[in-house]
Short mmCIF file of C-alpha atoms in Angstrom, two decimals:
data_model
loop_
_atom_site.label_atom_id
_atom_site.label_comp_id
_atom_site.label_asym_id
_atom_site.label_seq_id
_atom_site.Cartn_x
_atom_site.Cartn_y
_atom_site.Cartn_z
CA UNK Q 1428 -20.05 -1.50 -6.31
CA UNK Q 1429 -18.99 1.46 -4.60
CA UNK Q 1430 -16.43 3.63 -6.41
CA UNK Q 1431 -14.04 6.06 -4.67
CA UNK Q 1432 -12.34 8.79 -7.27
CA UNK Q 1433 -9.33 10.77 -5.92
CA UNK Q 1434 -8.18 13.51 -7.74
CA UNK Q 1435 -4.76 14.49 -7.59
CA UNK Q 1436 -2.88 17.68 -9.23
CA UNK Q 1437 0.63 19.16 -9.63
CA UNK Q 1438 0.82 22.13 -7.05
CA UNK Q 1439 -0.33 25.17 -8.59
CA UNK Q 1440 2.80 27.08 -8.12
CA UNK Q 1441 4.92 24.36 -10.09
CA UNK Q 1442 5.58 24.26 -13.81
CA UNK Q 1443 3.33 21.73 -15.50
CA UNK Q 1444 5.33 20.60 -18.37
CA UNK Q 1445 2.83 18.37 -19.44
CA UNK Q 1446 0.23 20.67 -19.42
CA UNK Q 1447 2.20 23.42 -21.15
CA UNK Q 1448 3.05 21.18 -24.06
CA UNK Q 1449 -0.82 20.46 -24.59
CA UNK Q 1450 -1.47 24.30 -24.27
CA UNK Q 1451 1.10 24.47 -27.07
CA UNK Q 1452 -0.60 22.21 -29.68
CA UNK Q 1453 -4.05 23.50 -28.64
CA UNK Q 1454 -2.63 26.95 -29.67
CA UNK Q 1455 -0.93 25.49 -32.99
CA UNK Q 1456 -4.46 23.86 -33.96
CA UNK Q 1457 -6.34 27.23 -33.83
CA UNK Q 1458 -7.98 26.64 -30.28
CA UNK Q 1459 -6.97 29.90 -29.01
CA UNK Q 1460 -9.39 30.34 -26.55
CA UNK Q 1461 -7.52 28.32 -23.89
CA UNK Q 1462 -4.89 30.42 -22.03
CA UNK Q 1463 -3.56 27.34 -19.92
CA UNK Q 1464 -3.54 23.67 -19.48
CA UNK Q 1465 -2.87 21.53 -16.25
CA UNK Q 1466 -2.85 17.94 -16.14
CA UNK Q 1467 -3.57 15.80 -12.89
CA UNK Q 1468 -4.26 12.02 -12.04
CA UNK Q 1469 -7.98 10.57 -11.40
CA UNK Q 1470 -7.90 7.27 -9.51
CA UNK Q 1471 -10.85 5.22 -9.13
CA UNK Q 1472 -10.71 2.78 -6.23
CA UNK Q 1473 -13.37 0.22 -5.72
CA UNK Q 1474 -14.18 -1.66 -2.85
CA UNK Q 1475 -16.42 -4.68 -2.13
CA UNK Q 1476 -17.17 -3.90 1.62
CA UNK Q 1477 -19.11 -1.00 3.27
CA UNK Q 1478 -17.82 2.19 2.92
CA UNK Q 1479 -17.87 3.37 6.51
CA UNK Q 1480 -15.69 5.95 8.58
CA UNK Q 1481 -12.90 3.87 9.16
CA UNK Q 1482 -12.49 3.27 5.00
CA UNK Q 1483 -12.90 7.12 4.41
CA UNK Q 1484 -10.10 7.72 6.80
CA UNK Q 1485 -8.13 5.06 5.29
CA UNK Q 1486 -8.93 6.46 1.70
CA UNK Q 1487 -7.68 10.03 2.99
CA UNK Q 1488 -4.63 8.59 4.18
CA UNK Q 1489 -3.82 6.63 1.04
CA UNK Q 1490 -4.77 9.79 -0.97
CA UNK Q 1491 -2.14 12.06 0.98
CA UNK Q 1492 0.69 9.26 1.38
CA UNK Q 1493 0.75 7.13 -1.55
CA UNK Q 1494 -1.45 8.34 -4.31
CA UNK Q 1495 -0.12 11.69 -4.05
CA UNK Q 1496 3.28 13.01 -3.33
CA UNK Q 1497 2.45 16.29 -1.02
CA UNK Q 1498 5.87 17.83 -1.90
CA UNK Q 1499 4.77 18.20 -5.76
CA UNK Q 1500 1.18 17.16 -5.57
CA UNK Q 1501 -2.08 18.07 -3.83
CA UNK Q 1502 -5.16 15.76 -3.48
CA UNK Q 1503 -7.84 18.32 -4.63
CA UNK Q 1504 -11.08 15.96 -4.32
CA UNK Q 1505 -12.22 12.52 -3.01
CA UNK Q 1506 -15.49 11.38 -4.22
CA UNK Q 1507 -17.60 8.61 -3.12
CA UNK Q 1508 -20.04 7.81 -6.26
CA UNK Q 1509 -22.11 5.32 -4.58
CA UNK Q 1510 -22.75 5.82 -1.07
CA UNK Q 1511 -24.13 3.19 1.27
CA UNK Q 1512 -27.34 4.99 1.74
CA UNK Q 1513 -27.81 4.20 -2.23
CA UNK Q 1514 -27.07 0.89 -2.35
CA UNK Q 1515 -29.35 0.38 0.99
CA UNK Q 1516 -32.27 2.05 -1.20
CA UNK Q 1517 -31.28 -0.28 -4.23
CA UNK Q 1518 -31.33 -3.40 -2.01
CA UNK Q 1519 -34.57 -2.34 -0.48
CA UNK Q 1520 -36.05 -1.93 -4.19
CA UNK Q 1521 -34.80 -5.32 -5.34
CA UNK Q 1522 -36.55 -7.01 -2.19
CA UNK Q 1523 -39.86 -5.28 -2.84
CA UNK Q 1524 -39.85 -6.28 -6.48
CA UNK Q 1525 -38.82 -10.09 -5.66
CA UNK Q 1526 -41.34 -9.97 -2.82
CA UNK Q 1527 -39.79 -12.72 -0.85
CA UNK Q 1528 -37.51 -10.38 1.10
CA UNK Q 1529 -34.44 -12.40 -0.46
CA UNK Q 1530 -33.26 -9.80 -2.88
CA UNK Q 1531 -30.13 -9.71 -4.80
CA UNK Q 1532 -27.37 -8.51 -3.00
CA UNK Q 1533 -26.76 -4.67 -2.85
CA UNK Q 1534 -24.00 -3.96 -5.72
CA UNK Q 1535 -25.37 -6.75 -7.94
CA UNK Q 1536 -28.72 -5.21 -8.76
CA UNK Q 1537 -27.61 -3.79 -12.02
CA UNK A 128 33.79 -3.07 2.46
CA UNK A 129 30.54 -4.92 1.12
CA UNK A 130 28.28 -2.31 -0.80
CA UNK A 131 24.74 -3.79 -1.46
CA UNK A 132 23.03 -2.43 -5.06
CA UNK A 133 19.50 -3.01 -4.56
CA UNK A 134 17.44 -4.18 -8.03
CA UNK A 135 14.13 -3.48 -8.24
CA UNK A 136 11.76 -4.47 -10.95
CA UNK A 137 12.71 -2.00 -13.75
CA UNK A 138 16.12 -1.42 -12.53
CA UNK A 139 18.70 -0.66 -15.32
CA UNK A 140 21.97 0.52 -13.74
CA UNK A 141 22.29 -2.07 -11.10
CA UNK A 142 25.06 -4.00 -13.03
CA UNK A 143 26.91 -0.77 -13.72
CA UNK A 144 26.76 0.33 -9.95
CA UNK A 145 28.33 -3.16 -9.19
CA UNK A 146 30.79 -2.68 -11.53
CA UNK A 147 31.63 0.62 -10.18
CA UNK A 148 32.08 -0.68 -6.77
CA UNK A 149 34.10 -3.24 -7.79
CA UNK A 150 36.65 -0.72 -9.81
CA UNK A 151 36.80 1.22 -6.43
CA UNK A 152 38.06 -1.49 -4.52
CA UNK A 153 34.77 -2.51 -2.88
CA UNK A 154 32.98 -5.75 -2.87
CA UNK A 155 29.39 -5.29 -4.74
CA UNK A 156 26.45 -7.65 -3.24
CA UNK A 157 23.39 -7.89 -5.33
CA UNK A 158 20.14 -7.13 -3.18
CA UNK A 159 16.67 -7.83 -4.24
CA UNK A 160 13.80 -5.12 -3.60
CA UNK A 161 11.54 -8.03 -2.11
CA UNK A 162 13.90 -9.29 0.34
CA UNK A 163 14.03 -7.83 4.07
CA UNK A 164 17.62 -8.89 4.15
CA UNK A 165 20.37 -6.19 3.52
CA UNK A 166 22.84 -9.02 3.95
CA UNK A 167 25.13 -7.37 6.51
CA UNK A 168 26.42 -4.75 3.75
CA UNK A 169 28.46 -1.70 4.94
CA UNK A 170 26.35 0.74 2.49
CA UNK A 171 23.69 0.84 -0.01
CA UNK A 172 23.21 1.85 -3.59
CA UNK A 173 19.87 2.53 -4.91
CA UNK A 174 20.51 2.03 -8.60
CA UNK A 175 18.90 4.23 -11.71
CA UNK A 176 16.49 2.63 -14.00
CA UNK A 177 12.70 2.99 -14.46
CA UNK A 178 11.51 1.17 -11.39
CA UNK A 179 7.79 -0.38 -12.20
CA UNK A 180 7.58 1.83 -15.22
CA UNK A 181 7.86 5.04 -13.62
CA UNK A 182 3.96 4.41 -12.63
CA UNK A 183 2.24 6.16 -9.87
CA UNK A 184 5.17 8.75 -10.04
CA UNK A 185 8.95 7.95 -10.66
CA UNK A 186 10.39 5.92 -7.52
CA UNK A 187 7.07 5.88 -5.59
CA UNK A 188 5.89 2.08 -6.06
CA UNK A 189 9.74 0.87 -5.23
CA UNK A 190 9.76 3.15 -2.11
CA UNK A 191 6.89 1.07 -0.71
CA UNK A 192 9.22 -2.31 -1.46
CA UNK A 193 9.62 -4.56 1.32
CA UNK A 194 13.36 -3.82 1.55
CA UNK A 195 13.15 0.03 1.93
CA UNK A 196 11.89 -0.84 5.48
CA UNK A 197 15.41 -2.04 6.35
CA UNK A 198 17.01 0.83 3.87
CA UNK A 199 14.99 3.41 5.85
CA UNK A 200 16.21 1.88 9.28
CA UNK A 201 19.67 1.59 8.26
CA UNK A 202 19.77 4.88 6.77
CA UNK A 203 18.80 6.55 10.08
CA UNK A 204 21.15 4.40 11.79
CA UNK A 205 23.93 6.19 9.73
CA UNK A 206 24.66 3.69 7.17
CA UNK A 207 25.91 5.19 3.82
CA UNK A 208 23.34 5.35 1.15
CA UNK A 209 23.76 6.51 -2.55
CA UNK A 210 20.52 7.31 -4.65
CA UNK A 211 21.27 7.53 -8.11
CA UNK A 212 18.75 8.96 -10.65
CA UNK A 213 15.45 6.64 -10.00
CA UNK A 214 17.20 6.24 -6.89
CA UNK A 215 17.42 9.59 -5.72
CA UNK A 216 13.54 9.73 -6.83
CA UNK A 217 13.07 6.82 -4.70
CA UNK A 218 14.83 8.58 -1.41
CA UNK A 219 12.79 11.48 -1.87
CA UNK A 220 9.81 9.34 -1.99
CA UNK A 221 10.73 7.34 1.04
CA UNK A 222 11.21 10.42 3.18
CA UNK A 223 15.00 9.87 3.49
CA UNK A 224 15.66 13.03 1.14
CA UNK A 225 13.91 16.37 0.96
CA UNK A 226 12.33 17.81 -2.14
CA UNK A 227 10.85 16.24 -5.16
CA UNK A 228 11.79 15.49 -8.72
CA UNK A 229 9.21 16.34 -11.29
CA UNK A 230 9.36 16.22 -15.13
CA UNK A 231 12.00 18.10 -16.89
CA UNK A 232 10.78 21.53 -17.59
CA UNK A 233 11.63 21.52 -21.49
CA UNK A 234 9.52 18.08 -21.68
CA UNK A 235 11.85 15.91 -23.14
CA UNK A 236 14.14 13.18 -22.08
CA UNK A 237 17.84 14.65 -21.96
CA UNK A 238 21.19 12.56 -22.03
CA UNK A 239 24.51 14.31 -22.01
CA UNK A 240 27.76 14.30 -20.35
CA UNK A 241 26.99 17.03 -17.34
CA UNK A 242 29.37 19.09 -15.68
CA UNK A 243 28.75 19.49 -11.66
CA UNK A 244 30.35 21.18 -8.68
CA UNK A 245 31.02 19.49 -5.65
CA UNK A 246 29.65 21.86 -3.13
CA UNK A 247 29.63 19.42 -0.07
CA UNK A 248 32.90 17.14 0.44
CA UNK A 249 32.09 15.83 3.81
CA UNK A 250 29.46 13.53 2.92
CA UNK A 251 30.15 9.78 3.07
CA UNK A 252 29.89 9.88 -1.05
CA UNK A 253 32.09 12.89 -1.86
CA UNK A 254 35.09 12.78 0.70
CA UNK A 255 37.46 12.04 -2.01
CA UNK A 256 36.79 15.36 -3.88
CA UNK A 257 38.24 18.76 -3.65
CA UNK A 258 35.45 21.33 -2.26
CA UNK A 259 34.49 23.06 -5.57
CA UNK A 260 35.81 20.59 -7.66
CA UNK A 261 34.19 20.34 -11.44
CA UNK A 262 33.46 16.84 -12.48
CA UNK A 263 31.70 15.49 -15.67
CA UNK A 264 29.41 12.43 -15.43
CA UNK A 265 26.40 11.37 -17.45
CA UNK A 266 22.83 12.80 -17.12
CA UNK A 267 20.20 10.73 -18.32
CA UNK A 268 16.46 11.39 -17.27
CA UNK A 269 13.06 12.66 -18.25
CA UNK A 270 11.99 13.23 -14.71
CA UNK A 271 14.98 15.27 -13.18
CA UNK A 272 13.63 18.51 -12.27
CA UNK A 273 14.56 19.21 -8.34
CA UNK A 274 11.67 21.09 -6.48
CA UNK A 275 11.34 22.20 -2.96
CA UNK A 276 9.59 24.66 -1.02
CA UNK A 277 11.48 28.15 -0.80
CA UNK A 278 12.23 27.91 2.78
CA UNK A 279 13.06 23.78 2.22
CA UNK A 280 15.90 25.23 -0.36
CA UNK A 281 17.09 28.07 1.63
CA UNK A 282 17.66 25.48 4.56
CA UNK A 283 19.09 22.82 2.45
CA UNK A 284 21.72 25.37 1.07
CA UNK A 285 22.05 26.80 4.67
CA UNK A 286 23.05 23.73 5.87
CA UNK A 287 25.58 22.74 2.96
CA UNK A 288 23.12 20.31 1.88
CA UNK A 289 23.38 20.88 -1.75
CA UNK A 290 26.15 18.48 -2.41
CA UNK A 291 26.04 19.29 -6.42
CA UNK A 292 25.00 21.75 -8.36
CA UNK A 293 24.85 21.86 -12.28
CA UNK A 294 27.44 24.14 -14.05
CA UNK A 295 27.05 25.89 -17.33
CA UNK A 296 23.60 24.68 -18.12
CA UNK A 297 20.48 23.56 -16.14
CA UNK A 298 19.45 20.43 -18.02
CA UNK A 299 15.99 19.92 -16.46
CA UNK A 300 14.80 23.02 -14.75
CA UNK A 301 16.15 22.07 -11.09
CA UNK A 302 15.39 24.90 -8.77
CA UNK A 303 18.84 27.02 -7.92
CA UNK A 304 20.74 24.47 -10.45
CA UNK A 305 20.46 21.68 -7.73
CA UNK A 306 21.89 18.31 -8.78
CA UNK A 307 21.95 16.38 -5.77
CA UNK A 308 21.49 16.77 -2.20
CA UNK A 309 21.90 15.07 1.29
CA UNK A 310 20.43 14.43 4.56
CA UNK A 311 21.56 16.62 7.70
CA UNK A 312 23.81 13.62 8.92
CA UNK A 313 25.48 13.54 5.44
CA UNK A 314 25.37 9.57 4.98
CA UNK A 315 22.19 9.60 2.35
CA UNK A 316 23.27 11.36 -0.90
CA UNK A 317 21.08 11.48 -3.89
CA UNK A 318 21.71 13.26 -7.63
CA UNK A 319 20.15 12.64 -10.96
CA UNK A 320 23.31 12.28 -12.76
CA UNK A 321 25.27 9.01 -12.97
CA UNK A 322 28.65 8.66 -11.50
CA UNK A 323 28.58 4.84 -12.21
CA UNK A 324 29.04 5.59 -15.86
CA UNK A 325 32.26 7.43 -15.47
CA UNK A 326 34.56 4.94 -13.61
CA UNK A 327 36.80 3.23 -16.27
CA UNK A 328 38.99 4.67 -18.88
CA UNK A 329 37.55 3.97 -22.39
CA UNK A 330 33.82 3.55 -21.02
CA UNK A 331 33.11 7.37 -19.44
CA UNK A 332 32.65 10.71 -21.01
CA UNK A 333 35.03 12.35 -23.26
CA UNK A 334 37.85 14.64 -21.91
CA UNK A 335 40.14 17.05 -23.34
CA UNK A 336 42.72 14.15 -22.87
CA UNK A 337 40.80 11.30 -24.99
CA UNK A 338 37.77 10.37 -25.75
CA UNK A 339 35.65 8.43 -23.24
CA UNK A 340 38.34 8.67 -20.56
CA UNK A 341 36.41 10.31 -17.90
CA UNK A 342 36.52 8.58 -14.49
CA UNK A 343 35.12 11.42 -12.56
CA UNK A 344 32.47 9.22 -11.07
CA UNK A 345 34.80 6.87 -9.38
CA UNK A 346 35.26 9.22 -6.64
CA UNK A 347 31.83 8.27 -5.19
CA UNK A 348 32.76 4.97 -4.76
CA UNK A 349 36.19 5.35 -3.56
CA UNK A 350 35.03 7.93 -1.09
CA UNK A 351 32.98 5.61 1.02
CA UNK A 352 35.48 2.52 0.56
CA UNK A 353 38.40 4.36 2.21
CA UNK A 354 35.67 5.83 4.67
CA UNK A 355 35.07 2.06 5.83
CA UNK A 356 38.78 1.55 5.90
CA UNK A 357 39.62 4.55 8.03
CA UNK A 358 36.88 3.60 10.42
CA UNK A 359 37.86 0.14 10.76
#
């Protein structure tokens, strides 16, 4: 099943109180090598259907308009963890193993 | 004057806001987030609380509620809309007010009686105050740090749209001590502190005169009620 990962971070110029608190805890516990910590969010979206250009445009839109608030956050990455090409390869492999051209549907092969 | 108070899943202060409307001489109308019907109200209040458990971002999921379609349309048509705390966060998420609210700079939830200056008395919700008047109302939030880009802050200040500023202490790291702002037209106002908790003697902040006697929040609600009478 294709998974789409959207990474959102608080804007670099803004104070990140959560990160600051964690940085303080690291310093207190002797992990002195780290001069800063910032905390963001990772969203994992799964889709059952194909990942096509329309879906990619849709992901871009919801990442900017819903998953993040552009006043306080930035979308720093959108990753497609399983591509259609990979799924097609898996389907082809499954078909050749099955030998009858009627392999398991892509996405259910593992 | 019928004033709608919208309840979202996780709203806490909807009943308090209804009570404040009643004490100000208005008729409160309970509205539900899942409806598309504003039931003919003359003004709207988005109350405080923790809608959707503050998931995603405070107010973000509530700002996508069915009723928000009608709220945005009504606000753009000039209806008075007040967002208190979580309601303020919803108004910024819905794009009706500029800027955003982030976690308090000190990282802790804060609850205190807070002194504010009223800097703009021409909004729908502040006409009953004097310019520069000091008021004391409760503040209680974990994510009340108001932020916006520098040029946005300059514009808000230049246009007189900083309606309230924190006095004596900045409780949450809000830029330029901003506690509340309005839209350009002045009908939409949002603030982090809670005027609806300072409307009845015996239940408000302490004053020099007596414990819990502060009613500085009542002016928000009488402002909008009297405005309706003038226009009627």
